[in-house]
Structure formats: structure tokens, C-alpha cells
mmCIF file of C-alpha atoms and ligand atoms in Angstrom:
data_model
loop_
_atom_site.group_PDB
_atom_site.id
_atom_site.type_symbol
_atom_site.label_atom_id
_atom_site.label_comp_id
_atom_site.label_asym_id
_atom_site.label_seq_id
_atom_site.Cartn_x
_atom_site.Cartn_y
_atom_site.Cartn_z
ATOM 1 C CA ASP U 30 115.973 84.577 108.819
ATOM 2 C CA LYS U 31 117.769 87.584 107.558
ATOM 3 C CA GLY U 32 120.903 86.444 109.133
ATOM 4 C CA GLY U 33 121.738 89.900 110.512
ATOM 5 C CA TRP U 34 121.004 91.841 107.295
ATOM 6 C CA SER U 35 118.555 94.753 107.347
ATOM 7 C CA SER U 36 116.396 93.031 104.689
ATOM 8 C CA PHE U 37 116.095 89.823 102.788
ATOM 9 C CA MET U 38 117.007 91.748 99.587
ATOM 10 C CA ALA U 39 120.295 93.008 101.185
ATOM 11 C CA LYS U 40 121.010 89.305 102.222
ATOM 12 C CA GLU U 41 120.011 87.909 98.751
ATOM 13 C CA VAL U 42 122.289 90.516 96.915
ATOM 14 C CA SER U 43 125.162 89.461 99.170
ATOM 15 C CA GLU U 44 124.459 85.928 98.072
ATOM 16 C CA GLU U 45 124.865 86.601 94.353
ATOM 17 C CA PRO U 46 128.305 85.184 94.258
ATOM 18 C CA GLU U 47 127.276 82.004 95.851
ATOM 19 C CA ALA U 48 124.078 81.733 93.667
ATOM 20 C CA VAL U 49 126.441 81.468 90.639
ATOM 21 C CA ALA U 50 128.917 79.127 92.303
ATOM 22 C CA LYS U 51 126.192 76.793 93.458
ATOM 23 C CA THR U 52 124.531 76.745 90.115
ATOM 24 C CA VAL U 53 127.766 75.788 88.290
ATOM 25 C CA LEU U 54 128.672 73.197 91.053
ATOM 26 C CA GLY U 55 128.569 69.656 89.772
ATOM 27 C CA ARG U 56 128.113 70.604 86.136
ATOM 28 C CA ILE U 57 131.711 70.850 85.038
ATOM 29 C CA SER U 58 133.637 67.928 83.729
ATOM 30 C CA GLY U 59 137.180 68.759 82.879
ATOM 31 C CA ASP U 60 137.010 71.614 80.454
ATOM 32 C CA ASP U 61 133.373 70.762 79.497
ATOM 33 C CA ILE U 62 129.909 71.445 80.768
ATOM 34 C CA VAL U 63 127.928 68.429 81.402
ATOM 35 C CA ILE U 64 124.568 68.775 83.026
ATOM 36 C CA PRO U 65 123.741 65.484 84.627
ATOM 37 C CA GLU U 66 120.004 66.112 84.690
ATOM 38 C CA LEU U 67 120.067 66.296 80.897
ATOM 39 C CA GLU U 68 121.615 62.938 80.392
ATOM 40 C CA GLY U 69 120.030 60.767 77.823
ATOM 41 C CA MET U 70 118.607 63.822 75.976
ATOM 42 C CA ASP U 71 121.296 64.251 73.370
ATOM 43 C CA GLU U 72 118.987 63.305 70.573
ATOM 44 C CA LEU U 73 116.426 65.887 71.484
ATOM 45 C CA PHE U 74 119.151 68.739 71.552
ATOM 46 C CA SER U 75 120.499 67.488 68.177
ATOM 47 C CA GLY U 76 117.038 67.469 66.679
ATOM 48 C CA ILE U 77 115.650 70.877 67.503
ATOM 49 C CA ASP U 78 115.810 73.708 65.117
ATOM 50 C CA ARG U 79 114.777 76.514 67.343
ATOM 51 C CA VAL U 80 114.437 77.688 70.896
ATOM 52 C CA ILE U 81 111.727 79.875 72.439
ATOM 53 C CA VAL U 82 112.456 81.234 75.923
ATOM 54 C CA LEU U 83 109.317 82.127 77.947
ATOM 55 C CA ALA U 84 109.258 83.951 81.190
ATOM 56 C CA CYS U 85 107.862 87.099 83.090
ATOM 57 C CA GLY U 86 109.543 90.036 84.888
ATOM 58 C CA THR U 87 113.099 89.495 85.841
ATOM 59 C CA ALA U 88 113.275 86.017 84.512
ATOM 60 C CA TYR U 89 112.416 87.428 81.010
ATOM 61 C CA TYR U 90 115.369 89.709 81.133
ATOM 62 C CA ALA U 91 117.534 86.664 82.064
ATOM 63 C CA GLY U 92 116.147 84.985 79.048
ATOM 64 C CA LEU U 93 117.029 88.048 76.824
ATOM 65 C CA VAL U 94 120.656 87.667 77.991
ATOM 66 C CA GLY U 95 120.541 83.957 77.425
ATOM 67 C CA LYS U 96 119.583 84.378 73.902
ATOM 68 C CA TYR U 97 123.130 85.836 72.985
ATOM 69 C CA ALA U 98 124.890 82.736 74.632
ATOM 70 C CA ILE U 99 122.518 80.006 73.072
ATOM 71 C CA GLU U 100 122.777 81.552 69.613
ATOM 72 C CA LYS U 101 126.629 81.930 69.902
ATOM 73 C CA TRP U 102 127.404 78.502 71.443
ATOM 74 C CA ALA U 103 124.702 76.198 70.276
ATOM 75 C CA ARG U 104 124.026 78.002 66.965
ATOM 76 C CA ILE U 105 120.215 77.623 67.345
ATOM 77 C CA PRO U 106 117.957 80.607 66.552
ATOM 78 C CA VAL U 107 116.240 81.842 69.801
ATOM 79 C CA ASP U 108 113.181 83.929 70.481
ATOM 80 C CA VAL U 109 112.600 85.320 73.804
ATOM 81 C CA GLU U 110 108.943 86.073 74.659
ATOM 82 C CA LEU U 111 106.812 87.204 77.526
ATOM 83 C CA ALA U 112 104.909 84.138 78.606
ATOM 84 C CA HIS U 113 101.518 85.803 78.633
ATOM 85 C CA GLU U 114 102.050 87.256 75.116
ATOM 86 C CA PHE U 115 103.079 83.920 73.755
ATOM 87 C CA ARG U 116 99.928 82.164 74.741
ATOM 88 C CA TYR U 117 97.556 84.316 73.055
ATOM 89 C CA ARG U 118 99.065 84.849 69.585
ATOM 90 C CA ASP U 119 98.618 81.283 67.844
ATOM 91 C CA PRO U 120 102.390 80.626 67.999
ATOM 92 C CA ILE U 121 104.089 78.485 65.430
ATOM 93 C CA VAL U 122 105.584 75.529 67.358
ATOM 94 C CA ASP U 123 106.269 71.965 66.609
ATOM 95 C CA ALA U 124 108.293 69.007 67.849
ATOM 96 C CA LYS U 125 111.528 70.599 66.796
ATOM 97 C CA THR U 126 110.950 73.590 68.969
ATOM 98 C CA LEU U 127 112.494 73.561 72.337
ATOM 99 C CA VAL U 128 110.571 75.839 74.867
ATOM 100 C CA VAL U 129 112.778 76.860 77.695
ATOM 101 C CA SER U 130 110.811 78.488 80.581
ATOM 102 C CA ILE U 131 112.451 80.414 83.294
ATOM 103 C CA SER U 132 110.955 80.886 86.642
ATOM 104 C CA GLN U 133 112.342 81.479 90.128
ATOM 105 C CA SER U 134 109.218 80.063 91.929
ATOM 106 C CA GLY U 135 108.038 77.657 89.300
ATOM 107 C CA GLU U 136 104.571 78.727 90.119
ATOM 108 C CA THR U 137 103.998 81.892 87.978
ATOM 109 C CA MET U 138 100.581 81.220 86.356
ATOM 110 C CA ASP U 139 101.352 83.117 83.219
ATOM 111 C CA THR U 140 104.434 81.079 82.587
ATOM 112 C CA LEU U 141 102.985 77.727 83.591
ATOM 113 C CA MET U 142 99.924 78.244 81.087
ATOM 114 C CA ALA U 143 102.274 79.249 78.347
ATOM 115 C CA VAL U 144 104.323 76.036 78.955
ATOM 116 C CA LYS U 145 101.119 73.864 78.927
ATOM 117 C CA GLU U 146 100.175 75.553 75.630
ATOM 118 C CA ALA U 147 103.523 74.903 74.129
ATOM 119 C CA SER U 148 103.382 71.228 75.150
ATOM 120 C CA ARG U 149 99.862 70.935 73.739
ATOM 121 C CA LEU U 150 101.230 72.197 70.442
ATOM 122 C CA GLY U 151 103.961 69.490 70.410
ATOM 123 C CA ALA U 152 106.953 71.423 71.513
ATOM 124 C CA ARG U 153 109.711 69.942 73.818
ATOM 125 C CA THR U 154 109.839 71.824 77.140
ATOM 126 C CA LEU U 155 112.587 72.560 79.584
ATOM 127 C CA SER U 156 112.288 74.499 82.754
ATOM 128 C CA ILE U 157 115.005 76.606 84.394
ATOM 129 C CA CYS U 158 113.736 77.017 87.951
ATOM 130 C CA ASN U 159 114.876 77.714 91.504
ATOM 131 C CA THR U 160 112.329 75.796 93.416
ATOM 132 C CA GLN U 161 112.504 72.052 93.613
ATOM 133 C CA GLY U 162 109.242 70.218 93.152
ATOM 134 C CA SER U 163 107.344 73.191 91.963
ATOM 135 C CA THR U 164 104.640 73.106 89.213
ATOM 136 C CA ILE U 165 106.427 74.377 86.125
ATOM 137 C CA PRO U 166 109.253 71.758 86.254
ATOM 138 C CA ARG U 167 106.611 69.056 86.834
ATOM 139 C CA GLU U 168 104.855 70.070 83.604
ATOM 140 C CA SER U 169 108.128 70.071 81.709
ATOM 141 C CA ASP U 170 110.014 67.388 79.865
ATOM 142 C CA ALA U 171 113.262 68.389 81.616
ATOM 143 C CA VAL U 172 114.468 70.690 84.387
ATOM 144 C CA VAL U 173 117.741 72.566 84.930
ATOM 145 C CA TYR U 174 117.566 73.892 88.493
ATOM 146 C CA THR U 175 119.294 77.113 89.515
ATOM 147 C CA HIS U 176 120.801 76.786 93.152
ATOM 148 C CA ALA U 177 120.346 80.259 94.325
ATOM 149 C CA GLY U 178 118.770 79.114 97.557
ATOM 150 C CA PRO U 179 115.333 80.322 98.753
ATOM 151 C CA GLU U 180 114.600 83.915 97.587
ATOM 152 C CA VAL U 181 112.207 85.840 99.920
ATOM 153 C CA ALA U 182 112.321 89.417 98.761
ATOM 154 C CA VAL U 183 109.718 90.117 96.154
ATOM 155 C CA ALA U 184 112.318 91.818 93.825
ATOM 156 C CA SER U 185 114.405 88.963 92.292
ATOM 157 C CA THR U 186 118.202 89.344 92.551
ATOM 158 C CA LYS U 187 120.282 86.316 93.227
ATOM 159 C CA ALA U 188 117.955 84.138 91.195
ATOM 160 C CA PHE U 189 118.481 86.464 88.142
ATOM 161 C CA VAL U 190 122.251 85.798 88.189
ATOM 162 C CA ALA U 191 121.585 82.143 88.727
ATOM 163 C CA GLN U 192 119.213 82.079 85.762
ATOM 164 C CA ILE U 193 121.684 83.686 83.426
ATOM 165 C CA THR U 194 124.259 81.163 84.779
ATOM 166 C CA ALA U 195 121.926 78.170 84.144
ATOM 167 C CA LEU U 196 121.145 79.470 80.565
ATOM 168 C CA TYR U 197 124.916 79.640 79.800
ATOM 169 C CA LEU U 198 125.411 76.100 81.128
ATOM 170 C CA LEU U 199 122.507 74.911 78.959
ATOM 171 C CA ALA U 200 123.941 76.783 75.959
ATOM 172 C CA LEU U 201 127.381 75.210 76.553
ATOM 173 C CA HIS U 202 125.919 71.610 77.059
ATOM 174 C CA VAL U 203 123.883 71.867 73.897
ATOM 175 C CA GLY U 204 126.634 73.489 71.867
ATOM 176 C CA ARG U 205 128.894 70.517 72.750
ATOM 177 C CA ILE U 206 126.294 68.027 71.833
ATOM 178 C CA ARG U 207 125.604 69.665 68.532
ATOM 179 C CA GLY U 208 129.328 70.085 67.775
ATOM 180 C CA SER U 209 128.931 73.924 67.293
ATOM 181 C CA LEU U 210 131.088 74.731 70.328
ATOM 182 C CA ALA U 211 134.878 74.767 69.572
ATOM 183 C CA PRO U 212 136.600 72.997 72.576
ATOM 184 C CA GLU U 213 138.735 76.045 73.291
ATOM 185 C CA VAL U 214 135.714 78.287 73.369
ATOM 186 C CA GLY U 215 134.088 76.004 75.805
ATOM 187 C CA ALA U 216 137.123 75.839 77.926
ATOM 188 C CA GLU U 217 137.343 79.551 78.147
ATOM 189 C CA ALA U 218 133.725 79.741 79.072
ATOM 190 C CA VAL U 219 134.301 77.210 81.888
ATOM 191 C CA GLU U 220 137.160 79.402 83.189
ATOM 192 C CA GLN U 221 134.826 82.515 82.970
ATOM 193 C CA LEU U 222 132.059 80.895 84.853
ATOM 194 C CA GLU U 223 134.302 79.659 87.535
ATOM 195 C CA SER U 224 135.844 82.980 88.191
ATOM 196 C CA LEU U 225 132.446 84.925 88.262
ATOM 197 C CA PRO U 226 131.742 84.479 92.067
ATOM 198 C CA GLU U 227 134.967 86.185 93.107
ATOM 199 C CA LYS U 228 134.428 88.966 90.590
ATOM 200 C CA ILE U 229 130.898 89.569 91.866
ATOM 201 C CA GLN U 230 132.321 89.585 95.448
ATOM 202 C CA TRP U 231 134.832 92.127 94.305
ATOM 203 C CA ILE U 232 131.996 94.454 93.366
ATOM 204 C CA LEU U 233 130.279 93.861 96.768
ATOM 205 C CA ASP U 234 133.428 94.600 98.626
ATOM 206 C CA ASN U 235 134.639 97.562 96.665
ATOM 207 C CA GLU U 236 131.633 99.365 95.070
ATOM 208 C CA GLN U 237 128.737 98.700 97.168
ATOM 209 C CA GLU U 238 129.390 101.530 99.613
ATOM 210 C CA ARG U 239 129.817 104.089 96.840
ATOM 211 C CA THR U 240 126.807 102.861 95.030
ATOM 212 C CA GLU U 241 124.653 103.167 98.085
ATOM 213 C CA GLN U 242 125.922 106.761 98.613
ATOM 214 C CA LEU U 243 125.140 107.635 95.138
ATOM 215 C CA ALA U 244 121.501 106.181 95.771
ATOM 216 C CA ARG U 245 121.225 108.256 98.824
ATOM 217 C CA TRP U 246 122.148 111.411 97.011
ATOM 218 C CA MET U 247 119.552 110.621 94.442
ATOM 219 C CA ALA U 248 116.671 109.866 96.880
ATOM 220 C CA ASP U 249 114.594 112.785 95.424
ATOM 221 C CA THR U 250 115.063 111.701 91.784
ATOM 222 C CA ARG U 251 111.808 111.435 89.861
ATOM 223 C CA SER U 252 112.940 109.444 86.792
ATOM 224 C CA VAL U 253 116.038 107.358 85.947
ATOM 225 C CA LEU U 254 116.999 106.046 82.562
ATOM 226 C CA PHE U 255 119.183 103.095 81.815
ATOM 227 C CA LEU U 256 121.059 102.494 78.577
ATOM 228 C CA GLY U 257 122.926 99.331 77.329
ATOM 229 C CA ARG U 258 123.802 97.685 74.297
ATOM 230 C CA HIS U 259 124.061 93.991 73.225
ATOM 231 C CA VAL U 260 124.156 91.931 76.406
ATOM 232 C CA GLY U 261 124.126 95.127 78.345
ATOM 233 C CA TYR U 262 120.749 96.034 76.925
ATOM 234 C CA PRO U 263 118.660 93.453 78.995
ATOM 235 C CA ILE U 264 120.759 94.637 82.020
ATOM 236 C CA ALA U 265 119.390 98.242 81.493
ATOM 237 C CA LEU U 266 116.027 96.808 81.338
ATOM 238 C CA GLU U 267 116.505 94.901 84.590
ATOM 239 C CA GLY U 268 118.042 98.033 86.231
ATOM 240 C CA ALA U 269 114.931 100.044 85.369
ATOM 241 C CA LEU U 270 112.579 97.211 86.538
ATOM 242 C CA LYS U 271 114.233 96.818 89.839
ATOM 243 C CA LEU U 272 114.068 100.559 90.501
ATOM 244 C CA LYS U 273 110.323 100.715 89.703
ATOM 245 C CA GLU U 274 109.521 97.804 91.736
ATOM 246 C CA ILE U 275 111.029 98.826 94.990
ATOM 247 C CA SER U 276 111.642 102.528 94.908
ATOM 248 C CA TYR U 277 108.464 103.498 92.879
ATOM 249 C CA ILE U 278 110.531 105.876 90.761
ATOM 250 C CA HIS U 279 109.785 106.074 87.050
ATOM 251 C CA ALA U 280 112.576 104.177 85.314
ATOM 252 C CA GLU U 281 113.050 103.038 81.751
ATOM 253 C CA GLY U 282 115.693 100.932 80.017
ATOM 254 C CA PHE U 283 116.650 101.531 76.490
ATOM 255 C CA ALA U 284 118.974 99.940 73.833
ATOM 256 C CA ALA U 285 121.822 102.553 73.469
ATOM 257 C CA GLY U 286 121.569 102.424 69.783
ATOM 258 C CA GLU U 287 117.909 103.262 69.925
ATOM 259 C CA LEU U 288 118.710 106.649 71.717
ATOM 260 C CA LYS U 289 118.831 108.732 68.608
ATOM 261 C CA HIS U 290 115.503 107.235 67.394
ATOM 262 C CA GLY U 291 113.469 108.705 70.136
ATOM 263 C CA PRO U 292 114.573 108.424 73.871
ATOM 264 C CA ILE U 293 117.154 111.227 73.523
ATOM 265 C CA ALA U 294 114.253 113.679 73.529
ATOM 266 C CA LEU U 295 113.727 112.842 77.065
ATOM 267 C CA ILE U 296 117.134 114.112 78.137
ATOM 268 C CA GLU U 297 117.142 117.421 79.931
ATOM 269 C CA PRO U 298 119.584 119.025 82.230
ATOM 270 C CA GLY U 299 119.987 116.884 85.527
ATOM 271 C CA GLN U 300 118.439 113.738 84.134
ATOM 272 C CA PRO U 301 120.232 110.768 85.731
ATOM 273 C CA VAL U 302 121.179 108.076 83.106
ATOM 274 C CA PHE U 303 123.020 104.782 83.894
ATOM 275 C CA VAL U 304 124.983 103.505 81.153
ATOM 276 C CA VAL U 305 126.240 99.918 80.903
ATOM 277 C CA VAL U 306 129.542 100.307 79.046
ATOM 278 C CA PRO U 307 130.774 97.194 77.108
ATOM 279 C CA SER U 308 134.341 96.273 77.338
ATOM 280 C CA PRO U 309 136.637 97.805 74.701
ATOM 281 C CA ARG U 310 138.303 94.415 74.539
ATOM 282 C CA GLY U 311 135.130 92.704 73.425
ATOM 283 C CA SER U 312 134.266 95.068 70.531
ATOM 284 C CA ALA U 313 136.050 98.300 70.258
ATOM 285 C CA THR U 314 133.380 99.561 67.864
ATOM 286 C CA MET U 315 130.542 98.873 70.186
ATOM 287 C CA HIS U 316 132.481 100.497 73.014
ATOM 288 C CA ALA U 317 133.147 103.629 71.020
ATOM 289 C CA LYS U 318 129.489 103.838 70.136
ATOM 290 C CA VAL U 319 128.350 103.713 73.716
ATOM 291 C CA VAL U 320 130.981 106.229 74.732
ATOM 292 C CA SER U 321 129.644 108.531 72.010
ATOM 293 C CA ASN U 322 126.101 107.806 73.257
ATOM 294 C CA ILE U 323 127.392 109.150 76.687
ATOM 295 C CA GLU U 324 128.905 112.229 75.031
ATOM 296 C CA GLU U 325 125.522 113.011 73.306
ATOM 297 C CA ILE U 326 123.403 112.757 76.493
ATOM 298 C CA ARG U 327 126.078 114.569 78.594
ATOM 299 C CA ALA U 328 126.006 117.520 75.987
ATOM 300 C CA ARG U 329 122.352 117.709 76.756
ATOM 301 C CA GLY U 330 122.917 117.981 80.494
ATOM 302 C CA ALA U 331 122.339 114.381 81.599
ATOM 303 C CA ARG U 332 124.034 113.143 84.825
ATOM 304 C CA VAL U 333 125.794 109.996 83.592
ATOM 305 C CA ILE U 334 126.608 107.081 85.738
ATOM 306 C CA ALA U 335 128.686 104.678 83.813
ATOM 307 C CA ILE U 336 129.211 101.064 84.738
ATOM 308 C CA ALA U 337 132.435 100.164 83.101
ATOM 309 C CA GLU U 338 135.294 97.762 83.417
ATOM 310 C CA GLN U 339 138.295 98.437 85.555
ATOM 311 C CA GLY U 340 140.905 100.405 83.620
ATOM 312 C CA ASP U 341 138.361 101.622 80.899
ATOM 313 C CA SER U 342 139.609 105.285 80.923
ATOM 314 C CA ALA U 343 137.719 106.267 77.803
ATOM 315 C CA VAL U 344 134.558 106.919 79.897
ATOM 316 C CA LEU U 345 136.169 109.059 82.485
ATOM 317 C CA PRO U 346 136.091 112.494 80.767
ATOM 318 C CA HIS U 347 132.505 111.894 79.881
ATOM 319 C CA ALA U 348 130.781 110.317 82.953
ATOM 320 C CA ASP U 349 129.829 112.017 86.188
ATOM 321 C CA GLU U 350 130.422 108.897 88.132
ATOM 322 C CA VAL U 351 131.926 105.586 87.153
ATOM 323 C CA LEU U 352 131.108 102.321 88.939
ATOM 324 C CA ARG U 353 133.636 99.693 88.227
ATOM 325 C CA ILE U 354 133.309 95.959 87.420
ATOM 326 C CA PRO U 355 136.258 93.425 87.026
ATOM 327 C CA LEU U 356 137.331 92.262 83.672
ATOM 328 C CA ALA U 357 135.372 89.499 82.083
ATOM 329 C CA ALA U 358 134.757 88.065 78.565
ATOM 330 C CA PRO U 359 132.038 90.180 76.859
ATOM 331 C CA LEU U 360 129.247 87.587 77.400
ATOM 332 C CA PHE U 361 129.947 87.442 81.014
ATOM 333 C CA GLU U 362 129.753 91.119 81.714
ATOM 334 C CA PRO U 363 126.024 91.149 82.345
ATOM 335 C CA LEU U 364 126.450 89.035 85.476
ATOM 336 C CA LEU U 365 128.739 91.782 86.885
ATOM 337 C CA ALA U 366 127.076 94.851 85.509
ATOM 338 C CA VAL U 367 123.762 94.013 87.126
ATOM 339 C CA VAL U 368 125.216 93.860 90.711
ATOM 340 C CA PRO U 369 125.694 97.684 91.104
ATOM 341 C CA LEU U 370 122.175 98.125 89.693
ATOM 342 C CA HIS U 371 120.631 95.770 92.239
ATOM 343 C CA ILE U 372 122.520 97.665 94.975
ATOM 344 C CA TYR U 373 121.519 100.910 93.654
ATOM 345 C CA ALA U 374 117.773 100.128 93.584
ATOM 346 C CA MET U 375 118.009 98.751 97.101
ATOM 347 C CA GLY U 376 119.922 101.755 98.364
ATOM 348 C CA LEU U 377 117.550 104.169 96.790
ATOM 349 C CA ALA U 378 114.324 102.428 98.260
ATOM 350 C CA THR U 379 116.130 102.338 101.574
ATOM 351 C CA ALA U 380 116.873 106.034 101.429
ATOM 352 C CA LYS U 381 113.241 106.714 100.788
ATOM 353 C CA GLY U 382 112.422 104.756 103.810
ATOM 354 C CA LEU U 383 110.524 101.951 101.919
ATOM 355 C CA ASP U 384 110.155 98.304 102.712
ATOM 356 C CA VAL U 385 112.484 96.853 100.083
ATOM 357 C CA ASP U 386 111.291 93.249 100.650
ATOM 358 C CA GLN U 387 107.639 93.839 100.330
ATOM 359 C CA PRO U 388 106.986 96.587 97.762
ATOM 360 C CA ARG U 389 103.382 97.824 97.373
ATOM 361 C CA ASN U 390 101.016 96.083 95.001
ATOM 362 C CA LEU U 391 103.435 93.211 94.165
ATOM 363 C CA ALA U 392 103.541 89.540 95.157
ATOM 364 C CA LYS U 393 106.636 87.293 95.148
ATOM 365 C CA SER U 394 104.869 84.792 92.940
ATOM 366 C CA VAL U 395 101.738 85.620 90.956
ATOM 367 C CA THR U 396 99.599 82.555 90.758
ATOM 368 C CA VAL U 397 96.817 84.254 88.770
ATOM 369 C CA GLU U 398 96.733 84.992 85.129
HETATM 370 C C1 BG6 N 8 106.846 88.927 89.450
HETATM 371 C C2 BG6 N 8 107.744 89.156 90.549
HETATM 372 O O1 BG6 N 8 105.452 89.049 89.770
HETATM 373 O O2 BG6 N 8 107.144 87.643 88.957
HETATM 374 C C3 BG6 N 8 109.219 89.310 89.801
HETATM 375 O O3 BG6 N 8 107.431 90.382 91.349
HETATM 376 C C4 BG6 N 8 109.565 88.118 89.110
HETATM 377 O O4 BG6 N 8 110.107 89.777 90.802
HETATM 378 C C5 BG6 N 8 108.345 87.509 88.236
HETATM 379 O O5 BG6 N 8 110.681 88.368 88.405
HETATM 380 C C6 BG6 N 8 108.610 86.180 87.738
HETATM 381 O O6 BG6 N 8 108.572 85.350 88.647
HETATM 382 P P1 BG6 N 8 109.181 83.767 88.634
HETATM 383 O O7 BG6 N 8 108.904 83.169 90.028
HETATM 384 O O8 BG6 N 8 108.372 83.068 87.546
HETATM 385 O O9 BG6 N 8 110.604 83.967 88.243
#
């Protein structure tokens, strides 16, 4: 039931605040994150020396974001790999490896087979999954469910923000157990997590219409590029994937720092480029570098749409459009910056008259390898 929305995707994007809130619910204890499902597993988390995250599609990009949080808070090295690539490369894995799989459906065959292979090689396995009782959690030693609610549209949206949320909860939980997370850092993260739903709602209330209008203006666009740096990089990849999936427009995401090593050659007059701008409060250097990337592509005629935090005036002289997101600590920005990109992809597909819920050639859950 679309509940009055024009599509399941529209409904599911509107549920992004709730997806985060429900995933956090019941997992905060005072200033700490405590995940009840992981009770009794402290020894496992103390004993691992690396994490490998495995997933496909949008879930893989959630994993890329999660790497920053796990390394920062739990101080364990993390590799993130496409599940189908992991399986066929004779991976080096042992009992001190925690393999974290991410899957909305819990049925993606590529991810399932990779998890089975990891288990066979002796790794411990933990599944982040949105579907109770599905196959991947059943094949795993532990599961942390995302509580995004059923996702029907083929292109994943609310599950993505819930997956990042769950990865952050896991990173905080494990960081506390391993003693690598300073209590005040944990307390700040809890505060950030709790305030996310209303910040996402702010974007839906204040920037959705403008973003959709922008998408309508761009209905004839043939290619869109997305740039991001640090945690904004996987968001650029996600923005591009969503556009490809539902609007059939060529789209590519790049690490902003990589621009001068190749992609800048693609910039010609009129080329639309979305740029995820990191907060200047997080790292002034990174912010300045991304602003200078914007200047470089603008000088070559690109049409720049910046996604930047409220009050960041440095982007104004250089961007054609600025979509605003509320202030958040740097690691939490991806959960906000992705929202306008989901809205944009949906808006563009709608403007082209396409079925946003059932894009051609794609299935919600791919149960073949
Ligand atoms: C793809 C879907 O085939 O599978 C994507 O079209 C999804 O939207 C990906 O991100 C992974 O699915 P899941 O269920 O494992 O998260």
C-alpha cells in the first residue's frame, strides 16, 4: 500500500527519518550504545583483528561509509568489498576476521555465497539485514537488524540510511567493548544519532520541492557526475547509482581528489555535476579542497549543484545551485547529504515519465549469482 504516495519510492524516501529512528530504538543505554542482539559476544569483538564488509549495490556503498566509523571508533582495519568479487579471489581470512555482510533483502545470492565462503574459511560472520528470518542472517553467527520497514521499490533508499545507522551502532558498540571509544566521543555520537531523524525531516520539508524542480529542469540531461570526498565519496557513488537505476541516465561518482587525475577531462560546458561539500567545521582543509574542485570544474563550464551545510557561504560564489542540509558532525553528514540525491533521482525519473518503482532490467532482490 502506497499510503497516498505516487510511488513506493516516494513513500520510502519520506520514511527515511523513521528508518533511522527505528534502527536506533532500543539500542541506546544512557550515553552508550548497547546492541541487545550482540550480548554475550564481547569476547569475539575483542578478539578480532580485522573486519571485511561484503555487500552489493547500494548496500555496498553503505559499507563504504561504515568503514570510516568502524576504523575511527573501534580502531579495527576494515576492507569493504563487493561480495561477488570477494568470493572468487582466494581471500585471506581466519578466525580473527569478522565478516560483516549488508543486505536489505537478506536473499541476495552473491552476498549469501560470499558469507558462506567466509564461514568455510573460518571467519566469524555478522549480518546487517532488513528482513527478519531471511537467509543471510540465518547463515551468519550474529545479526543486527535494520528496522527500515518493508522496502518495495527496487531502488533502495530508506534501507540505505538504516544500514549506515546500523553500521554506526555496531562501530560504537564494538568500540566501547574494545576500549577504543572515549566516553565523550560515544556520548556525542549518541546525540548525533538521536538528532538525525529531525534533520532528515528538515531536508524533506525544506529542500524536497526545490530538488524536484531542479530534476524537472534537467529531464533532458544525458549525463550527470557526482563528486564527494571522505564520507561524501560513497554518497557520490550512491547518487550516481540511483540515477542510473531509475532514470537510465549515464551517471558516475568520483572521489573529488581524483578529479585532476582523470575525470576533469569529462567536463565540458553545461555538464551537470553534483558536489557533496564537507562541513568546514569538520576539516577546513578538506572543505577548502572541495570548494577549489568546484572552482576548477566551474571554470570549465560545469553546472554545479552543491550539497552543503546551512550557513556554508564559501560555496555560494562558485555553485549554480546549493541544496542545504542541517549541521551535523562530519561522520553523520552522509546520512543527510544522500537525501537530496534520492529525491533528485526520483524527481528526474518521474519527469521522464518512468516507473520509479520498477525500473527496467532490475529486480528487488537478485537470487541468482
Ligand atoms: C540490487 C538491487 O540488485 O541488489 C539494489 O537492485 C540493491 O537496489 C542490491 O542495493 C543489494 O540488495 P540487498 O537486498 O542485498 O541489499
